[in-house]
PDB file of C-alpha atoms in Angstrom:
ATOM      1  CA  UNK A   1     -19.060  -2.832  -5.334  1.00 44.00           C
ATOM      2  CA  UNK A   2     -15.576  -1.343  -5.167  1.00 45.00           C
ATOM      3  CA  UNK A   3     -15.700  -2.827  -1.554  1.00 45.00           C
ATOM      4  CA  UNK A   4     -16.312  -6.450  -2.411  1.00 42.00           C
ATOM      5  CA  UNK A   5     -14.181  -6.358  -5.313  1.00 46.00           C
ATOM      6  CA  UNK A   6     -11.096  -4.986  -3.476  1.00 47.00           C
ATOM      7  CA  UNK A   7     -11.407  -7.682  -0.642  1.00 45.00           C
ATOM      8  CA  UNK A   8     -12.520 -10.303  -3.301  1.00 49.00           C
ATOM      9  CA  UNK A   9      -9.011 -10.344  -4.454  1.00 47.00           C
ATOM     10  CA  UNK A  10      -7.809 -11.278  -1.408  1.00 49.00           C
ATOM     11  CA  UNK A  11      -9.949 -14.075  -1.320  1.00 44.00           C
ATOM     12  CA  UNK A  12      -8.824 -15.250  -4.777  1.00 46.00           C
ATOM     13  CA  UNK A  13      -5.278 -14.945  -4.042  1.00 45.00           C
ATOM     14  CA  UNK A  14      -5.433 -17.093  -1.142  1.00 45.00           C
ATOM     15  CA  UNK A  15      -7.125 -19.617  -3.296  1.00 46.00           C
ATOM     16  CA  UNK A  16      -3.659 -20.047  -5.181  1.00 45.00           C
ATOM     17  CA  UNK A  17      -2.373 -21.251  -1.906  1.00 44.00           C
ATOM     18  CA  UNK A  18      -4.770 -24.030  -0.769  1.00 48.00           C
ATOM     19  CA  UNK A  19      -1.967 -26.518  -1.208  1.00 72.00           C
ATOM     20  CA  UNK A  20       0.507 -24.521   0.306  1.00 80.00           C
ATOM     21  CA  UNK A  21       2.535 -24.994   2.982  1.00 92.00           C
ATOM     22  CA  UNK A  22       2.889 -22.016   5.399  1.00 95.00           C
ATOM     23  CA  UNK A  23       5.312 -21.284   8.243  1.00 96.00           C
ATOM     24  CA  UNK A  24       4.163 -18.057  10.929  1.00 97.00           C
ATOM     25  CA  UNK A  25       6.828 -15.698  12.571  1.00 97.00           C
ATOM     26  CA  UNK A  26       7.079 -12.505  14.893  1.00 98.00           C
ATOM     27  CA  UNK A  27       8.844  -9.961  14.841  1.00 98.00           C
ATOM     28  CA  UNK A  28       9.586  -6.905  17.063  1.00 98.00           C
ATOM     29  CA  UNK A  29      11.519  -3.891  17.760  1.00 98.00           C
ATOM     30  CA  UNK A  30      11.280  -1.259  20.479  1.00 98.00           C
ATOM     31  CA  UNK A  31      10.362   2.205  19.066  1.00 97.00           C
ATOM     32  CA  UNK A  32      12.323   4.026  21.669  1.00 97.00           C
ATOM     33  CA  UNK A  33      14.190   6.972  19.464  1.00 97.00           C
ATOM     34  CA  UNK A  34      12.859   5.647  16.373  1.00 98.00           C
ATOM     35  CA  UNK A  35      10.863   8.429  14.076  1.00 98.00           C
ATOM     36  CA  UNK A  36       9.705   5.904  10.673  1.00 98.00           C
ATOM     37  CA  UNK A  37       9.585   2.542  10.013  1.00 98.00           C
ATOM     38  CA  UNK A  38      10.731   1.621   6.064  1.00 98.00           C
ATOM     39  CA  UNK A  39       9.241  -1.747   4.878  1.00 98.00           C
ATOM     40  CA  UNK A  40      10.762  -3.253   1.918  1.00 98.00           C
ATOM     41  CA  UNK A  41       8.809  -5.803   0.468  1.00 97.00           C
ATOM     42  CA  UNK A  42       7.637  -8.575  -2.022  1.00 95.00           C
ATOM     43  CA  UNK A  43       4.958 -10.525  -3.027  1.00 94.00           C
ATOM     44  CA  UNK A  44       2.125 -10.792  -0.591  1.00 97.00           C
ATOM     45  CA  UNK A  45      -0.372  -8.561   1.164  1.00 98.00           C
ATOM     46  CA  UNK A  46       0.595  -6.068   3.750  1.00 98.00           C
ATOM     47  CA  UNK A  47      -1.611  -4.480   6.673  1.00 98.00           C
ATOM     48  CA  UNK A  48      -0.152  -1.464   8.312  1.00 98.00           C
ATOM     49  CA  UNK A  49      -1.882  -0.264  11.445  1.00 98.00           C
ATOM     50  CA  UNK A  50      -1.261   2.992  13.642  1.00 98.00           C
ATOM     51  CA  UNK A  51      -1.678   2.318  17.508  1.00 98.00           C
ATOM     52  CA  UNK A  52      -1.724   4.647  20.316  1.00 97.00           C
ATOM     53  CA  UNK A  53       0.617   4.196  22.844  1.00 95.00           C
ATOM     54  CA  UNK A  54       2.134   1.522  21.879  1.00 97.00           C
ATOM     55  CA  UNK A  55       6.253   1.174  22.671  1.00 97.00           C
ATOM     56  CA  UNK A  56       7.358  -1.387  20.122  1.00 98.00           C
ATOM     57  CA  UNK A  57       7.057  -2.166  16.413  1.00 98.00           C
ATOM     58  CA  UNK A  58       4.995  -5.427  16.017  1.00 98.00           C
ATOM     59  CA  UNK A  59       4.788  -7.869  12.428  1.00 98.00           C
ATOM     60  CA  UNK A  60       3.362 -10.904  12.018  1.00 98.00           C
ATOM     61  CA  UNK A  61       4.612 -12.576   9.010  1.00 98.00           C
ATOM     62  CA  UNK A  62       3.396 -15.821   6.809  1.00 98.00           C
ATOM     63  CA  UNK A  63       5.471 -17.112   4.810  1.00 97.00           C
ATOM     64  CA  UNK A  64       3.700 -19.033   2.192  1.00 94.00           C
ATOM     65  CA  UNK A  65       5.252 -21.913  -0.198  1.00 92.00           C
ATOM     66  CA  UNK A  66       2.821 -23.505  -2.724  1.00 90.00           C
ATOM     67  CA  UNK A  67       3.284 -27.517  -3.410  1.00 85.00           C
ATOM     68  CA  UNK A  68       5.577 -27.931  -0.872  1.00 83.00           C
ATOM     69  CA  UNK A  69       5.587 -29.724   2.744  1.00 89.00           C
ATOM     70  CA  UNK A  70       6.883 -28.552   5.796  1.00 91.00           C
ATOM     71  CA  UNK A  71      11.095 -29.274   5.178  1.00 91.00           C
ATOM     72  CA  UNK A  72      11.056 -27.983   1.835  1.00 89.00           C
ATOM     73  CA  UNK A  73       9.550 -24.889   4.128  1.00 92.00           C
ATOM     74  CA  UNK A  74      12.143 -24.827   6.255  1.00 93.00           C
ATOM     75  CA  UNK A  75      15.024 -25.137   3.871  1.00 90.00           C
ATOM     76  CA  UNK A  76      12.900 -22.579   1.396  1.00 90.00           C
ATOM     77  CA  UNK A  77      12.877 -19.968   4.422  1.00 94.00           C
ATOM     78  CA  UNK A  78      16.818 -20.428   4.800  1.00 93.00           C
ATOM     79  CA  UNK A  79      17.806 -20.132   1.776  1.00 89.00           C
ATOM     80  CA  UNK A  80      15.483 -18.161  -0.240  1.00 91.00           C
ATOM     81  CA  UNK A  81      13.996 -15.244   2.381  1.00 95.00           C
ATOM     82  CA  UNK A  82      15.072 -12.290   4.390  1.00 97.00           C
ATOM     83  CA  UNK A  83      12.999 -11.589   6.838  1.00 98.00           C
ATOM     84  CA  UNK A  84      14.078  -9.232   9.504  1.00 98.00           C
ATOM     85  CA  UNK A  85      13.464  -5.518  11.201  1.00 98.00           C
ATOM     86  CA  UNK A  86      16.499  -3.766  12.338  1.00 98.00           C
ATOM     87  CA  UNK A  87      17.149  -0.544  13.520  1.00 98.00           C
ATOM     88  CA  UNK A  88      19.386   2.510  11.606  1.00 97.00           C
ATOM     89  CA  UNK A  89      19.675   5.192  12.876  1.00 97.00           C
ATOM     90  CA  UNK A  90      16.591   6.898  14.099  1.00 98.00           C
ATOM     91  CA  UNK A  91      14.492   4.444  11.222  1.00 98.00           C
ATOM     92  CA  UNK A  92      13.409   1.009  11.719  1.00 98.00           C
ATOM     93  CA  UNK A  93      14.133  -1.273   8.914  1.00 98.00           C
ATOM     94  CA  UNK A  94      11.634  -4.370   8.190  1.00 98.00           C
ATOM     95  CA  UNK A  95      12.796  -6.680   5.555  1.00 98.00           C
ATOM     96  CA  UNK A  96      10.724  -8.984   4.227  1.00 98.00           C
ATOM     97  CA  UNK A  97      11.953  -9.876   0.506  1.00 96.00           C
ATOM     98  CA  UNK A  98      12.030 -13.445  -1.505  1.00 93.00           C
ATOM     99  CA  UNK A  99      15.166 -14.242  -3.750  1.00 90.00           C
ATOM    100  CA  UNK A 100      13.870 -13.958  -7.205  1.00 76.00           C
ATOM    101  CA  UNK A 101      16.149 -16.110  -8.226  1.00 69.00           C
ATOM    102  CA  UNK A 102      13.970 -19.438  -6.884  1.00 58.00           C
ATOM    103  CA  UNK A 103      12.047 -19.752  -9.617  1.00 56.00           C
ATOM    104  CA  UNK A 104      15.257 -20.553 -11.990  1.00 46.00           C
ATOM    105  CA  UNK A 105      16.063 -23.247  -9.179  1.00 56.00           C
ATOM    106  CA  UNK A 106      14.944 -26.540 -10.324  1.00 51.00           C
ATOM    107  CA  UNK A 107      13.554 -27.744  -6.475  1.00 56.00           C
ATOM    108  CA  UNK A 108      11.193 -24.845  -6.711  1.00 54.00           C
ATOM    109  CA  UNK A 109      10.603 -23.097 -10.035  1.00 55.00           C
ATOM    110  CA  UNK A 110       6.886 -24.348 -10.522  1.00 55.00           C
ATOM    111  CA  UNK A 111       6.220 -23.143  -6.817  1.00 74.00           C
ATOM    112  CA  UNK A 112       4.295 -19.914  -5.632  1.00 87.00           C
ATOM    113  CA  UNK A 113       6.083 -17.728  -2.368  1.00 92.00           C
ATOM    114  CA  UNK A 114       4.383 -14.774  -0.706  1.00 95.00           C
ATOM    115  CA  UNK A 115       5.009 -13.461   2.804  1.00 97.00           C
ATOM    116  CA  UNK A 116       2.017 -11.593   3.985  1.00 98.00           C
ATOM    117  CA  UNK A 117       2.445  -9.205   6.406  1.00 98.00           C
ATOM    118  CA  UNK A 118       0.396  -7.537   9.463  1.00 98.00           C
ATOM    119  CA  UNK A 119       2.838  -4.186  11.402  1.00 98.00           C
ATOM    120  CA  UNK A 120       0.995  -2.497  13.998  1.00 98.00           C
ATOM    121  CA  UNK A 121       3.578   0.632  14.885  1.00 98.00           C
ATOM    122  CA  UNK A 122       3.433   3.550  17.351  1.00 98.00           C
ATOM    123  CA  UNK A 123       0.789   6.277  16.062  1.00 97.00           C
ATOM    124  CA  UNK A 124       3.612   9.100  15.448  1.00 97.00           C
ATOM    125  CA  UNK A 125       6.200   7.460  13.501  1.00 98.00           C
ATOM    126  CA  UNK A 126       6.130   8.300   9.777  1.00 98.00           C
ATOM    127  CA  UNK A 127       6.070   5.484   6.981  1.00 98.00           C
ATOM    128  CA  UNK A 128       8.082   4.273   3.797  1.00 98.00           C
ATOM    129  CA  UNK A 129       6.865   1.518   1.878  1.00 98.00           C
ATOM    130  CA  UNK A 130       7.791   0.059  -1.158  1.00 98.00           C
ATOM    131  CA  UNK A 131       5.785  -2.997  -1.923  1.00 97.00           C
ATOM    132  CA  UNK A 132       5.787  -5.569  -5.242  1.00 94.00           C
ATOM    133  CA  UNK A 133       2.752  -7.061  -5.183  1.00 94.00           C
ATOM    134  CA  UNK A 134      -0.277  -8.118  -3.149  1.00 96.00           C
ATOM    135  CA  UNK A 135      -3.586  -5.921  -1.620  1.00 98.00           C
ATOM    136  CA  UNK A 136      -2.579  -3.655   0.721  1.00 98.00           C
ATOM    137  CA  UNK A 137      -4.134  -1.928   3.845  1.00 98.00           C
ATOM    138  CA  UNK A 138      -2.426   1.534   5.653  1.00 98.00           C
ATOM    139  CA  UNK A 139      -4.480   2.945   8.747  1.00 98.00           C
ATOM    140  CA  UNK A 140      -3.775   5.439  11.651  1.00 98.00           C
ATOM    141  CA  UNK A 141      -0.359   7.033  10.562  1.00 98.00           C
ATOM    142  CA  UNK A 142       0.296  10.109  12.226  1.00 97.00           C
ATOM    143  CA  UNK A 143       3.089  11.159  10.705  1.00 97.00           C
ATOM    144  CA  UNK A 144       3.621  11.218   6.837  1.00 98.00           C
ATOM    145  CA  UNK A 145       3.249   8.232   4.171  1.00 98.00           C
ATOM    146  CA  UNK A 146       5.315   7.970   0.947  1.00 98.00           C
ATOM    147  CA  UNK A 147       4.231   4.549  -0.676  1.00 98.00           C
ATOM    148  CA  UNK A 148       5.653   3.121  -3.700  1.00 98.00           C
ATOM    149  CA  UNK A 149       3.488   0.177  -5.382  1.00 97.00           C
ATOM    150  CA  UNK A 150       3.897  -2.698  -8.012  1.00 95.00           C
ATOM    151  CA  UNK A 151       0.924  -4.062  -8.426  1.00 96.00           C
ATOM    152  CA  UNK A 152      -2.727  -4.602  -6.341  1.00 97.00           C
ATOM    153  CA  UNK A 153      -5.163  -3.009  -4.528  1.00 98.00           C
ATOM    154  CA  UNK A 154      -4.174   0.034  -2.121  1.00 98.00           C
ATOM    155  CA  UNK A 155      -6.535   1.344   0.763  1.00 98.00           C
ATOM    156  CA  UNK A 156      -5.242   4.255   2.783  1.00 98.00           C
ATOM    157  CA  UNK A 157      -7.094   6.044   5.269  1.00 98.00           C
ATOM    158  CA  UNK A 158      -6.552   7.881   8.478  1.00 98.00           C
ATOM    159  CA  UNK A 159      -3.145   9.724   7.887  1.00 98.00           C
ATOM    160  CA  UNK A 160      -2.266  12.644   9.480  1.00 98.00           C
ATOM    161  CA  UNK A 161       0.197  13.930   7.337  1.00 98.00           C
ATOM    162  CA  UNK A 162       1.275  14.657   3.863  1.00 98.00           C
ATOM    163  CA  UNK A 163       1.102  11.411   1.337  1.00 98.00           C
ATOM    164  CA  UNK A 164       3.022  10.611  -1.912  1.00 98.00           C
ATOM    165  CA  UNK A 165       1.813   7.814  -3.596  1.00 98.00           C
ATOM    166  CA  UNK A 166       3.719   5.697  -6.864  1.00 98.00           C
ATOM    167  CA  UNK A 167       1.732   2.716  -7.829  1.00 96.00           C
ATOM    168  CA  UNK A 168       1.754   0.511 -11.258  1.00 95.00           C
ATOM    169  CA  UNK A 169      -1.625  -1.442 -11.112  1.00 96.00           C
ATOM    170  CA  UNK A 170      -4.617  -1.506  -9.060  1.00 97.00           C
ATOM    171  CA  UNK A 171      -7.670   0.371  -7.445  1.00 98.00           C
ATOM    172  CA  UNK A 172      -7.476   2.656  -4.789  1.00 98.00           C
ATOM    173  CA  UNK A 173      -8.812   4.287  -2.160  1.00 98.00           C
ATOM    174  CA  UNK A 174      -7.597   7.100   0.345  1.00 98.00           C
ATOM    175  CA  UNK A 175      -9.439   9.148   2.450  1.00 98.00           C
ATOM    176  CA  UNK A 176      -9.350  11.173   5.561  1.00 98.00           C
ATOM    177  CA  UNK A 177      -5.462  12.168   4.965  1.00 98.00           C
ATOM    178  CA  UNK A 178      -4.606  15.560   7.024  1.00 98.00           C
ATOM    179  CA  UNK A 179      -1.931  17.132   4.572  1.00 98.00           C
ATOM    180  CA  UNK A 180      -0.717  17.356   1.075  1.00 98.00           C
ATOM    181  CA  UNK A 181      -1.342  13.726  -1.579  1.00 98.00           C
ATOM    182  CA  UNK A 182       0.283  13.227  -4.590  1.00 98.00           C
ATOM    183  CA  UNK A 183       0.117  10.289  -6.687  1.00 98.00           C
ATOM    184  CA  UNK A 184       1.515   9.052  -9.569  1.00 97.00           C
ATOM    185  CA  UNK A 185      -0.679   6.055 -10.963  1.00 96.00           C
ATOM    186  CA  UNK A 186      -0.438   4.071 -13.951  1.00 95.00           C
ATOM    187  CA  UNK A 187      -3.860   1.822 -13.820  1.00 96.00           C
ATOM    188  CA  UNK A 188      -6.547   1.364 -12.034  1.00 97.00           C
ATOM    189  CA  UNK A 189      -9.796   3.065 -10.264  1.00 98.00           C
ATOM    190  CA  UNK A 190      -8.608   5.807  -7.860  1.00 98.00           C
ATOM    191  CA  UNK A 191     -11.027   7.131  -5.152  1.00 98.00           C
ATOM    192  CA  UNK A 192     -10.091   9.736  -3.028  1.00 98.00           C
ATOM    193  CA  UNK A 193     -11.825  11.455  -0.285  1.00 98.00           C
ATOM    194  CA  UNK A 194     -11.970  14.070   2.748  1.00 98.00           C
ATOM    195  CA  UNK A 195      -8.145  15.616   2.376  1.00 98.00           C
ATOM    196  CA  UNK A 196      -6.735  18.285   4.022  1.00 98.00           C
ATOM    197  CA  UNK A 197      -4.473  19.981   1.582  1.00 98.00           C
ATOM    198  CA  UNK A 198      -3.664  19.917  -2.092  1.00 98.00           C
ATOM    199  CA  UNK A 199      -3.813  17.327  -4.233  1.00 98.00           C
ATOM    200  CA  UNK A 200      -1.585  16.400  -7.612  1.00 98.00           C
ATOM    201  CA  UNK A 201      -2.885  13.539  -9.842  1.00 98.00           C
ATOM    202  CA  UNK A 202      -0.501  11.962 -12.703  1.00 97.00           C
ATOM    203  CA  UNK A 203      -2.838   9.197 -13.801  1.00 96.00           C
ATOM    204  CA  UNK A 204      -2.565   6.590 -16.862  1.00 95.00           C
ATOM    205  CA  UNK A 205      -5.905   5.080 -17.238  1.00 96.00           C
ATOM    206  CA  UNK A 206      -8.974   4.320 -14.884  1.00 97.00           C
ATOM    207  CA  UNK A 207     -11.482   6.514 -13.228  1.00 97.00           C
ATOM    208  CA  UNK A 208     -10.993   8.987 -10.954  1.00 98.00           C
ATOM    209  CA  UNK A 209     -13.433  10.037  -7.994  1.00 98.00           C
ATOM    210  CA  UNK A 210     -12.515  13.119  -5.471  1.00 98.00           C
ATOM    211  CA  UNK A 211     -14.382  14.377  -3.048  1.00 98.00           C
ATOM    212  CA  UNK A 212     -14.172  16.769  -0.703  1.00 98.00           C
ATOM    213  CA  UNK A 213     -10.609  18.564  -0.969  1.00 97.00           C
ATOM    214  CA  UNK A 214      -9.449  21.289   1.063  1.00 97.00           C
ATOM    215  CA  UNK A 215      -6.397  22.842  -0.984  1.00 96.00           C
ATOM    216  CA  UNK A 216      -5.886  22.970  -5.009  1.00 98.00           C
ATOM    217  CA  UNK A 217      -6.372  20.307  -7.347  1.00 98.00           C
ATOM    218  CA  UNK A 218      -4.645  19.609  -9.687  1.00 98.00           C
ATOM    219  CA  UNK A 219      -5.259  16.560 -12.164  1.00 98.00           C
ATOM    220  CA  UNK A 220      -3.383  15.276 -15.782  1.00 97.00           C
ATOM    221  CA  UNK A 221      -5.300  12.202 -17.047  1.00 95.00           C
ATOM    222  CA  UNK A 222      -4.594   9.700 -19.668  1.00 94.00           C
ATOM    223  CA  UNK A 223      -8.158   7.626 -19.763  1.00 95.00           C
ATOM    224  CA  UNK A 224     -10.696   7.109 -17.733  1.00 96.00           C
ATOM    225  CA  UNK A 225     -13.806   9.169 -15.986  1.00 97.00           C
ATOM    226  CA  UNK A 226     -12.964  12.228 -13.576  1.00 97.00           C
ATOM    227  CA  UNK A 227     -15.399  13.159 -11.040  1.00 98.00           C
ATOM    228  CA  UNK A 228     -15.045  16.197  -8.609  1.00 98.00           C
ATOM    229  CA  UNK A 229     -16.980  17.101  -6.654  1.00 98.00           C
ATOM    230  CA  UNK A 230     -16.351  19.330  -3.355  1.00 98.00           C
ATOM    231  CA  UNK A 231     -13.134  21.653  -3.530  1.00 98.00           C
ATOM    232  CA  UNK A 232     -12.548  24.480  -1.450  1.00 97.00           C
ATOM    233  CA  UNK A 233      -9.996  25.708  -3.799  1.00 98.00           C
ATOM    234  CA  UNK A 234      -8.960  26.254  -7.163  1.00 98.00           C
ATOM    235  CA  UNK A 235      -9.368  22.701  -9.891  1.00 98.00           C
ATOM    236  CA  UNK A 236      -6.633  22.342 -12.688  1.00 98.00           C
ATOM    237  CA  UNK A 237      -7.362  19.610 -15.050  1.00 97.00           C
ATOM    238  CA  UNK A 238      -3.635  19.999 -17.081  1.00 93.00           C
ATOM    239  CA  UNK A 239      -4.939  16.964 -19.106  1.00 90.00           C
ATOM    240  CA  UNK A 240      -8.483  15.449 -19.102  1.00 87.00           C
ATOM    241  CA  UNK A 241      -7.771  12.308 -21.650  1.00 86.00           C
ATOM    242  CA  UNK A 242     -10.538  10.420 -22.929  1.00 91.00           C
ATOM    243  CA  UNK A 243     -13.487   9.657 -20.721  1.00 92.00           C
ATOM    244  CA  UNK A 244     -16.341  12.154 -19.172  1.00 95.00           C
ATOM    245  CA  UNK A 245     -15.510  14.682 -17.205  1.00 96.00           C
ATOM    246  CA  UNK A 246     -17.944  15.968 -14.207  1.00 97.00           C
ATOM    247  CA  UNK A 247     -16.716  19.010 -11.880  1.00 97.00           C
ATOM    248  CA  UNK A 248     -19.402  20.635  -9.201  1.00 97.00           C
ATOM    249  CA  UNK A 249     -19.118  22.688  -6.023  1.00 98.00           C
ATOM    250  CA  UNK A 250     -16.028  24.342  -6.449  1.00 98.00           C
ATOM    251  CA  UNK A 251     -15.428  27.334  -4.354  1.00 97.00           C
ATOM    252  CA  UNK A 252     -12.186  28.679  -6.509  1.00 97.00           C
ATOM    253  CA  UNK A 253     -11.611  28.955 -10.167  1.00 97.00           C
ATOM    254  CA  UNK A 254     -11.695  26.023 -12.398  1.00 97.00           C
ATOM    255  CA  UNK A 255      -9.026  25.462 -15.656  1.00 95.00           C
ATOM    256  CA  UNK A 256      -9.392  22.931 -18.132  1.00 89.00           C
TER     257      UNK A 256
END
């Protein structure tokens, strides 16, 4: 269920744009001395995807304008988006931002704008996102992820190193991550599975679901159900909130 509900949201959202006009552009960047990519973004869904040998950084971005036809596109892109990847330092730098201020422009203030996003990047490099709004997808990182999140639905999975996670709104899953997760939620079902060292929950509301957790856990809810189940460690619950709580095969000590 959480399956079809997390990519029925991307179907629903795309229903806002039926009318829309929509212009496509790529973007790339070799990854030669480059050790993250940041992405700095708006409204719209992202997919981030970890690739083996590959030598560049690759996006392809749509940039979506509801009630509009093709020139009010164009002029919209000029003079309302930045959308660009540029390198600083040993970081790659992708852009991809809408004024805020269109809506109080007369031409477009009863119009929608998203740019949605696919980045496939080499396998190594290590990630920074901070995202408004939209779903988003983060695969095959080998490095480390620190995500910050406005609203939607997060999946992360596949990350080789340590993850920090800040996110407003919206379910989520992560599993298979190789080194330390924290998050910091405020709503919304969190699921985690299958990670390598400890974990830190701050949560506001929703259920929680971990499974399978090699280090310490450590959890401080505000409402919701917590299940555990699987911990090779110890299991701190600072603050359980309101909802049931359900802890079982835990090799170290549990507090609550």
């Amino acid at each position: 269920m959480k399956k079809i509900a997390f990519f029925g949201m991307g179907f629903l959202f795309s229903l806002a744009f039926v009318q829309a006009a929509e212009s496509r552009e790529t973007l790339t960047l070799p990854a030669s001395g480059l050790k993250a990519l940041a992405i700095d973004c708006g409204a719209g869904s992202l997919k981030v995807q970890g690739r083996e040998g590959l030598e560049r950084i690759e996006i392809a971005a749509t940039l979506r304008l509801s009630g509009a036809g093709e020139a009010e596109l164009r002029d919209f892109r000029k003079e309302r988006v930045t959308l660009k990847i540029e390198k600083i330092g040993s970081k790659a730098v992708l852009t991809a931002r809408i004024d805020d201020s269109f809506s109080l422009d007369k031409l477009f203030a009863s119009k929608n704008a998203a740019i949605d996003l696919d980045v496939s990047l080499p396998r190594d490099l290590d990630l920074d996102v901070e995202d408004g709004s939209g779903d988003l997808a983060i695969r095959d990182i080998g490095g480390r992820l620190d995500l910050e999140d406005g609203s939607g639905d997060i999946l992360v999975e596949r990350i080789a190193g340590a993850a920090e996670i800040e996110d407003g709104s919206g379910d989520m899953v992560v599993s298979s991550l190789g080194g330390d997760l924290e998050i910091e939620d405020g709503s919304g079902d969190l699921k985690i599975e299958d990670v390598g060292g400890a974990i830190v929950i701050e949560d506001g509301s929703g259920s929680i679901d971990l499974r399978e957790a090699v280090g310490p856990v450590a959890i401080d809810d505000g409402s919701g159900d917590i299940v555990i189940d699987g911990v090779e460690k110890d299991v701190t619950i600072e603050e359980a909130g309101s909802g049931g709580l359900e802890i079982r095969n835990v090799k170290g000590r549990v507090r609550k």
